[in-house]
PDB file of C-alpha atoms in Angstrom:
ATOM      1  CA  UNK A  21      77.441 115.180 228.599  1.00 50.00           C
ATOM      2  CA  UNK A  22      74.627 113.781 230.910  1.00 54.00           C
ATOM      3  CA  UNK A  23      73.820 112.788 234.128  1.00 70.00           C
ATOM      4  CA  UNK A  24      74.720 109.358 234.061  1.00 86.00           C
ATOM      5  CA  UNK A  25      77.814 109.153 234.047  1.00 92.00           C
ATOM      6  CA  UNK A  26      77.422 105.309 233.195  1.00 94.00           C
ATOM      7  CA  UNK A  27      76.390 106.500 229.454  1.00 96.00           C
ATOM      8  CA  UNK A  28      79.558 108.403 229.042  1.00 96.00           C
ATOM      9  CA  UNK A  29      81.853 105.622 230.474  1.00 97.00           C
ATOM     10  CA  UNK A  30      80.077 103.014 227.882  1.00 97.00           C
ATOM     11  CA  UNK A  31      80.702 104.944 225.280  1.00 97.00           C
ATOM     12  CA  UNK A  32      84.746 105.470 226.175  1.00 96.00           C
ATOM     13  CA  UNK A  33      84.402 101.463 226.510  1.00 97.00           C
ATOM     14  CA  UNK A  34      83.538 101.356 223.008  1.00 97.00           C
ATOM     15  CA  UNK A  35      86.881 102.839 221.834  1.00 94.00           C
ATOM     16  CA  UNK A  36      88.834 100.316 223.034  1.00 95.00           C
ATOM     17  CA  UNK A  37      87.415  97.803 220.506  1.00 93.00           C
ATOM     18  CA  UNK A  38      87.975  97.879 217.403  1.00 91.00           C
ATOM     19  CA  UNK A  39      85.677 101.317 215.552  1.00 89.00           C
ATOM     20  CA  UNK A  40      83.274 100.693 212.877  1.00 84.00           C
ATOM     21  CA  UNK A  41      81.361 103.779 211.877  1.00 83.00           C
ATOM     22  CA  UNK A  42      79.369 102.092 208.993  1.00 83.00           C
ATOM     23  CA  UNK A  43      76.051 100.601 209.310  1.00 87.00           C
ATOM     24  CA  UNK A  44      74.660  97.957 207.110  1.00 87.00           C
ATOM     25  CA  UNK A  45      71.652  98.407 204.987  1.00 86.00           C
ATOM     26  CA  UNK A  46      69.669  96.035 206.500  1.00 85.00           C
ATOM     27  CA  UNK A  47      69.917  97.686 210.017  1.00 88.00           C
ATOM     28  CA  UNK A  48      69.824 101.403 208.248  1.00 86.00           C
ATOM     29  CA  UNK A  49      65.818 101.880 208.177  1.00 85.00           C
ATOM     30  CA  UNK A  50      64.823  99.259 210.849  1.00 92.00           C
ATOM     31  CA  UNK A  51      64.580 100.884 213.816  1.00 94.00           C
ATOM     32  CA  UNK A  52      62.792  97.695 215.782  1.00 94.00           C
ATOM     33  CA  UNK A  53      65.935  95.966 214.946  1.00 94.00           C
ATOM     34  CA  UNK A  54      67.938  98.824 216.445  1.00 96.00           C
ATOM     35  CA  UNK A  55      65.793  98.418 219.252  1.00 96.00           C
ATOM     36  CA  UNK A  56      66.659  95.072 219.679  1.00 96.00           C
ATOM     37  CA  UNK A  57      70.251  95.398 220.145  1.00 96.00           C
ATOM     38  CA  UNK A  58      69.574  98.497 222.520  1.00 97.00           C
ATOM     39  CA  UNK A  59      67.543  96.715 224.531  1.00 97.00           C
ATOM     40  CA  UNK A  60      70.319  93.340 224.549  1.00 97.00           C
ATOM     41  CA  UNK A  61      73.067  95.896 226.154  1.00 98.00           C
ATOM     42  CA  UNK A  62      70.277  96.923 228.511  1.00 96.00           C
ATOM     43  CA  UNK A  63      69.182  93.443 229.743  1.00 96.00           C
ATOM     44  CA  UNK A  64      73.057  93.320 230.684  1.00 97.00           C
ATOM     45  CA  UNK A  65      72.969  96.492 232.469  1.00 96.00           C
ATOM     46  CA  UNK A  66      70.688  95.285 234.562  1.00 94.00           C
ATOM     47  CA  UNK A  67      71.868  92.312 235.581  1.00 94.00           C
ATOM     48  CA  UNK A  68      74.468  94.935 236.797  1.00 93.00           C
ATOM     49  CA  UNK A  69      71.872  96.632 239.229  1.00 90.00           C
ATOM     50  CA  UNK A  70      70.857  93.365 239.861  1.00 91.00           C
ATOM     51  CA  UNK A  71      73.886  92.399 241.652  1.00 88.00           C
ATOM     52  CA  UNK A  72      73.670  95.609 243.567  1.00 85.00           C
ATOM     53  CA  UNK A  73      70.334  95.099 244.915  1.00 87.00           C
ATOM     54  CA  UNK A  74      71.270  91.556 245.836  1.00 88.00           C
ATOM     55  CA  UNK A  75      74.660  92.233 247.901  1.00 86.00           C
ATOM     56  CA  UNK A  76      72.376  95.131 249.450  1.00 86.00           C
ATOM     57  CA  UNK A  77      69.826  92.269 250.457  1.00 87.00           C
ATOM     58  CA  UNK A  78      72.689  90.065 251.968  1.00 88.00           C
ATOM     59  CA  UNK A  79      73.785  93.127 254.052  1.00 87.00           C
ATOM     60  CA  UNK A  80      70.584  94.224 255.173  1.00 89.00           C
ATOM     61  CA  UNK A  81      67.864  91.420 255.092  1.00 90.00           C
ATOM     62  CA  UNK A  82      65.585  93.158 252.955  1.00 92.00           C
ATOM     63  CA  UNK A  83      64.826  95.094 249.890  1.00 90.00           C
ATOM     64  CA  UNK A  84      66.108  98.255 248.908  1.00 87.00           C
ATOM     65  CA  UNK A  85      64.003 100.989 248.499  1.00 87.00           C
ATOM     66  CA  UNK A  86      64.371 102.515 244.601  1.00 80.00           C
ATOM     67  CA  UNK A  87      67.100 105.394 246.270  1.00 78.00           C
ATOM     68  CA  UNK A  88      68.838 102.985 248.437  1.00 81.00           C
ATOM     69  CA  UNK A  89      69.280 100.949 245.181  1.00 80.00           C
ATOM     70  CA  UNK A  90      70.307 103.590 243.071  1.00 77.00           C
ATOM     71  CA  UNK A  91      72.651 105.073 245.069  1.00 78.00           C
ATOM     72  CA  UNK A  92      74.495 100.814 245.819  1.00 79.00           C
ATOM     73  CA  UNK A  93      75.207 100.847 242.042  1.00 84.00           C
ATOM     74  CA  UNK A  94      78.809 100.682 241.710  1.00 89.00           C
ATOM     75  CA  UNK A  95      79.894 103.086 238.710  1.00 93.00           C
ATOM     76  CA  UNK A  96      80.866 101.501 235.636  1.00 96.00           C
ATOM     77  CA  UNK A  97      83.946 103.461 235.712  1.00 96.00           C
ATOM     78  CA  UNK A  98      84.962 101.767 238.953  1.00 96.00           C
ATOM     79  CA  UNK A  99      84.639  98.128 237.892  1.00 96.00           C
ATOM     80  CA  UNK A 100      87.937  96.182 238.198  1.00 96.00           C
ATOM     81  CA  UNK A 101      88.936  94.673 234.964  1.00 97.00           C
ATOM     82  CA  UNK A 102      87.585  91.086 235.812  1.00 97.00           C
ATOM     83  CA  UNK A 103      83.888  92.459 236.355  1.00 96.00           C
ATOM     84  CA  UNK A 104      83.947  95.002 232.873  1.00 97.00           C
ATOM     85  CA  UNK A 105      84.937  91.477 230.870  1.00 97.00           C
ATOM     86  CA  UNK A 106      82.206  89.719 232.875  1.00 97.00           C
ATOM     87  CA  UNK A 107      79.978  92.719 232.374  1.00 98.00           C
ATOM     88  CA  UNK A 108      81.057  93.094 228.440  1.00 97.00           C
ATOM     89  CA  UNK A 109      81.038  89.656 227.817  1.00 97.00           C
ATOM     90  CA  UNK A 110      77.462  89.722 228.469  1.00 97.00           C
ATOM     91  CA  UNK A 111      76.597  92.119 225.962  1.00 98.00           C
ATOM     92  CA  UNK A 112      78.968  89.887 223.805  1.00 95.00           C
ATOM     93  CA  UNK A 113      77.399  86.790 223.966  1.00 95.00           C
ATOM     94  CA  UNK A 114      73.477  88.894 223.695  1.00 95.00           C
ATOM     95  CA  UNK A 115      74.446  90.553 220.488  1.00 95.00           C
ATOM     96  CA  UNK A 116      76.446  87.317 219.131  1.00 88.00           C
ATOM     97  CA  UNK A 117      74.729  86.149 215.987  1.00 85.00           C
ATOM     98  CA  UNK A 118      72.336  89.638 215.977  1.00 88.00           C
ATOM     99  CA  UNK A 119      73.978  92.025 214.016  1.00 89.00           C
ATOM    100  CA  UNK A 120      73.831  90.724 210.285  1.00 81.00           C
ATOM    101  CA  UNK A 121      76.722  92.514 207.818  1.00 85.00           C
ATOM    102  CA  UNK A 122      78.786  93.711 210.978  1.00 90.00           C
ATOM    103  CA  UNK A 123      81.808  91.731 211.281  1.00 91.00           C
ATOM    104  CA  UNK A 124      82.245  89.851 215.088  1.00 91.00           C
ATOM    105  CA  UNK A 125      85.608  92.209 215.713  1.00 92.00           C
ATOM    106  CA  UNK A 126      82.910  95.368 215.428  1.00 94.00           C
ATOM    107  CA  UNK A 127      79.992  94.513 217.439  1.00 95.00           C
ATOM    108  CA  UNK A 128      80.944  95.616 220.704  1.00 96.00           C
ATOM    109  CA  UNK A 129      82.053  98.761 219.590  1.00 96.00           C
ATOM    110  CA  UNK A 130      78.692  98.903 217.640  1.00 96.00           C
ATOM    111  CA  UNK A 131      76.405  97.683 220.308  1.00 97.00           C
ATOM    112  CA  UNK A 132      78.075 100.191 222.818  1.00 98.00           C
ATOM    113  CA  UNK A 133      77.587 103.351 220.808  1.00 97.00           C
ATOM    114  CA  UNK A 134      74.222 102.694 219.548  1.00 97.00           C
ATOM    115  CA  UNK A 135      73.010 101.996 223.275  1.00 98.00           C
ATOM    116  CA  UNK A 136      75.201 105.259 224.453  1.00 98.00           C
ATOM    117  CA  UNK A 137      73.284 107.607 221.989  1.00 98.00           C
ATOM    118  CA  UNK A 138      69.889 106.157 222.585  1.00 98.00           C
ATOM    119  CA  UNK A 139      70.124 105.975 226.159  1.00 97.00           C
ATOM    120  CA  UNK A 140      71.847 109.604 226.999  1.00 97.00           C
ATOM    121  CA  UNK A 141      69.007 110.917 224.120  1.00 97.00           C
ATOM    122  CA  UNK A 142      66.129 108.822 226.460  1.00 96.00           C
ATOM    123  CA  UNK A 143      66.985 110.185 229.988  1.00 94.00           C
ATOM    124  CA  UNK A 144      67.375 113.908 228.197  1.00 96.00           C
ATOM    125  CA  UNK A 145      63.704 113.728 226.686  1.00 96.00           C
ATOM    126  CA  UNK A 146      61.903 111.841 229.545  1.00 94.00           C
ATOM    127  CA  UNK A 147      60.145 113.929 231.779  1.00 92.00           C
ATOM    128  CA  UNK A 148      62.833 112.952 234.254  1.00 85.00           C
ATOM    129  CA  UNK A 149      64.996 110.216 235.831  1.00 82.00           C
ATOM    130  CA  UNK A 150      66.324 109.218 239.417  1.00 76.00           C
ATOM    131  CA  UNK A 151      68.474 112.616 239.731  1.00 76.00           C
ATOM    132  CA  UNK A 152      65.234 114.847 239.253  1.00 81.00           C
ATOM    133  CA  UNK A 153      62.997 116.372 236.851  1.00 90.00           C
ATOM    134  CA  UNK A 154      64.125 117.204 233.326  1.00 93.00           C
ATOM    135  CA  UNK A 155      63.558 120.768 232.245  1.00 95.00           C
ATOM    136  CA  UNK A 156      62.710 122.585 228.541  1.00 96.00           C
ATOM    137  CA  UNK A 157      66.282 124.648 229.296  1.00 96.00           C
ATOM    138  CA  UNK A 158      67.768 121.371 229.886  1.00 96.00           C
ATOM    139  CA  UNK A 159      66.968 119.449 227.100  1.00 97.00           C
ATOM    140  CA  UNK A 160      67.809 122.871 225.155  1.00 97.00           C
ATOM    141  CA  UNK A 161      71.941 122.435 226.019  1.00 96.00           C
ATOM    142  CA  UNK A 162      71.774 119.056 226.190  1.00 97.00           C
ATOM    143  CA  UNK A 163      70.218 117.692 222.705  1.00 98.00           C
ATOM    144  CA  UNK A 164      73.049 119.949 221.021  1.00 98.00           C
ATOM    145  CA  UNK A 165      75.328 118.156 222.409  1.00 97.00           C
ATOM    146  CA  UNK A 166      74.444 115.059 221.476  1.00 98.00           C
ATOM    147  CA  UNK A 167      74.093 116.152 218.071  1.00 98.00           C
ATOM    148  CA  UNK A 168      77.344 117.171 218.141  1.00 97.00           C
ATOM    149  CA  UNK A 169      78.468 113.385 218.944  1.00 96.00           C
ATOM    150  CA  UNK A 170      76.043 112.041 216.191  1.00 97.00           C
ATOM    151  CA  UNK A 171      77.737 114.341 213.687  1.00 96.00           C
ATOM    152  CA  UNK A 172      80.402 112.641 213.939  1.00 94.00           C
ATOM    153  CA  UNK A 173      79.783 109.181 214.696  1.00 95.00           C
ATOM    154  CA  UNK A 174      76.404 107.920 212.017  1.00 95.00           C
ATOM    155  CA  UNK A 175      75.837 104.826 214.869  1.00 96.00           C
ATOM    156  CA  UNK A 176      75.640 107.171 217.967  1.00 97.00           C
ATOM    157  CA  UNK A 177      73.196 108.767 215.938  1.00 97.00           C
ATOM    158  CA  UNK A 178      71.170 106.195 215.247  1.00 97.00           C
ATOM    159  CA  UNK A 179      70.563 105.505 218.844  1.00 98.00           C
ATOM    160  CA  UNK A 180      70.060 108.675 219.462  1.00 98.00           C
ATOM    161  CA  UNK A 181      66.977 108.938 216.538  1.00 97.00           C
ATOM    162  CA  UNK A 182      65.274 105.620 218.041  1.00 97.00           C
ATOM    163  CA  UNK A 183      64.933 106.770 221.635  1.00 97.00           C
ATOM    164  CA  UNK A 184      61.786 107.940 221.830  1.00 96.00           C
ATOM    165  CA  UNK A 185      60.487 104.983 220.500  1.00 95.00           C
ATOM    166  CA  UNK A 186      62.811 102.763 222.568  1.00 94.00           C
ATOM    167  CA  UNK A 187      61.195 103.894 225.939  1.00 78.00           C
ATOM    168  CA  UNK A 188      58.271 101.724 227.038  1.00 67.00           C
ATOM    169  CA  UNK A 189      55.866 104.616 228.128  1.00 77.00           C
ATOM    170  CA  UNK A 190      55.490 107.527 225.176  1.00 71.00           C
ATOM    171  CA  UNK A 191      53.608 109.374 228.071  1.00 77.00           C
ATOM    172  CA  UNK A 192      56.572 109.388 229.779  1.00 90.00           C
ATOM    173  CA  UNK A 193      58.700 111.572 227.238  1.00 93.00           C
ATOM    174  CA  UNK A 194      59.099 115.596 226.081  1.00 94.00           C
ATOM    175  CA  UNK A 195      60.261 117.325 223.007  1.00 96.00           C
ATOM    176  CA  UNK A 196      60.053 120.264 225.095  1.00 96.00           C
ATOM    177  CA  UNK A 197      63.458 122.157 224.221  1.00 97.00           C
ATOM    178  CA  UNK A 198      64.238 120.037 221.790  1.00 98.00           C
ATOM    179  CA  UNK A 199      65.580 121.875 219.005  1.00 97.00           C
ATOM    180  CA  UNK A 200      62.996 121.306 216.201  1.00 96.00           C
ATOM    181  CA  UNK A 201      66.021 119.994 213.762  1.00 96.00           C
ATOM    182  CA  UNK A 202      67.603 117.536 216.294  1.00 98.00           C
ATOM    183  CA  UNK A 203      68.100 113.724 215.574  1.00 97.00           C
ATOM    184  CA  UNK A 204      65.901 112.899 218.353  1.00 98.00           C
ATOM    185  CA  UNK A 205      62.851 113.712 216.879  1.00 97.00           C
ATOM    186  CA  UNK A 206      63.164 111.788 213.413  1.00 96.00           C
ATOM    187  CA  UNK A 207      60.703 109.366 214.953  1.00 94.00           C
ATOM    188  CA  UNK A 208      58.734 111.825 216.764  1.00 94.00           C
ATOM    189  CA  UNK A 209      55.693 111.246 215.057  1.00 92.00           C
ATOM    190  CA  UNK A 210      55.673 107.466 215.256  1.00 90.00           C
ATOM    191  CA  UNK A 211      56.058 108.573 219.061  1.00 91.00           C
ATOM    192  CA  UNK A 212      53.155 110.975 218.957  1.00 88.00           C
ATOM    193  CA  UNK A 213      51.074 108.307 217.082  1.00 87.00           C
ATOM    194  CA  UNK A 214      51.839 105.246 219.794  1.00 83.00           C
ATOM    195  CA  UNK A 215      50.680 108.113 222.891  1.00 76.00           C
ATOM    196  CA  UNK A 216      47.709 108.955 221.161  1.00 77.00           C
ATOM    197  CA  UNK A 217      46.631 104.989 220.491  1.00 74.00           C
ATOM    198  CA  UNK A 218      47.464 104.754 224.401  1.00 68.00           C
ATOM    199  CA  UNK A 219      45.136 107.813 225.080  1.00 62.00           C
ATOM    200  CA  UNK A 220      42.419 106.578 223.536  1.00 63.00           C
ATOM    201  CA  UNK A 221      42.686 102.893 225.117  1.00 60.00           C
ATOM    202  CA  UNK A 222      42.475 104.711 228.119  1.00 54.00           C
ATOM    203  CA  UNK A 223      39.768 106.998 227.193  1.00 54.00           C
ATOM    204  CA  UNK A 224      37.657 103.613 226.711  1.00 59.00           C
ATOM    205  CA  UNK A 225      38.479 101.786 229.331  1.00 58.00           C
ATOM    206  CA  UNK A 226      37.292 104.725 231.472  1.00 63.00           C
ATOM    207  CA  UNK A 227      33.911 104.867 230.038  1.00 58.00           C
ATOM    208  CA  UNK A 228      33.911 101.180 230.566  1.00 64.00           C
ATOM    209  CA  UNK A 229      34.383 101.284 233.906  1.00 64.00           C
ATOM    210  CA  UNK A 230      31.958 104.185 234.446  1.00 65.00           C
ATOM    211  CA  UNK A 231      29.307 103.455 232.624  1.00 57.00           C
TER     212      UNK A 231
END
């Protein structure tokens, strides 16, 4: 469904757990919450890339460049099972204690689809990623299809509603193609409302600096 195939194979991961597709009320309307949790499964992921860059750094002596990094990631789909428990029990112990009215058994399988939909929703509407510039046509066939997931699973969808809030720079996103009923844009104007507060710091801090 998108270009990282990484998305895709934490979202199989998920259906090996045990499935919950309800969502409390508590964690129904709060999206910072939701963000929260997204952004525990991501501080795991890159502790991931982390270990990449490092064994990179052992081999070389130095740094890798962003592409040399990206392209030393070792798929998730090609971990042995001793580095996905490491890997999952990270996510595990981040989420442990976070999720109030979800029952321990579920929260993997909860914590993996809600970062799966936000994050294959986030590299769709940014204005691109590592593997190249994201177009209006793409986002067109892609969105859909992520729909199509949330339609069936109500947690997928909720990751895929907060993602453009989730991502750090609004600047940095487009609805462009985005079909105007899609999931992704039921925070669109919280998103348009944080760009324009950004514009207008900038805007003053310009005529700051040249006046």
């Amino acid at each position: 469904m998108n270009r990282d195939p990484n998305v895709a194979t934490l979202l199989q991961w998920a259906s090996e757990y045990q499935i919950t597709n309800s969502l409390p009320t508590e964690l129904e309307n709060d999206s910072q919450k939701l963000i929260e949790i997204v952004d525990m499964v991501e501080s795991c992921v890159g502790k991931e890339f982390e270990k990449g860059k490092a064994k990179f750094k052992l081999q070389y002596g130095r740094e890798p460049t962003s592409l040399e990094a990206s392209k030393n990631i070792v798929p998730f789909a090609l971990y042995d099972p001793v580095r996905k428990q490491g890997f999952l029990g990270c996510i595990k112990q981040c989420i442990q204690n976070k999720l109030p009215g979800i029952e321990e058994k579920y929260q993997l399988n909860f914590a993996l689809k809600l970062w799966s939909g936000c994050l294959a929703t986030a590299k769709t509407i940014a204005l691109g990623t590592q593997t190249g510039k994201n177009t209006a046509q793409f986002r067109s066939e892609m969105i859909p299809r992520i729909d199509t997931t949330s339609t069936k699973d109500m947690i997928y969808r909720k990751g895929e509603e907060i993602a453009c809030i989730w991502k750090p720079d609004p600047k940095d996103i487009s609805f462009d193609g985005v079909p105007t009923n899609s999931n992704a844009r039921k925070y669109e104007s919280e998103w348009s409302e944080t760009r324009n507060k950004i514009n207008q710091a900038m805007h003053v801090m310009c005529k700051i600096r040249w006046n």
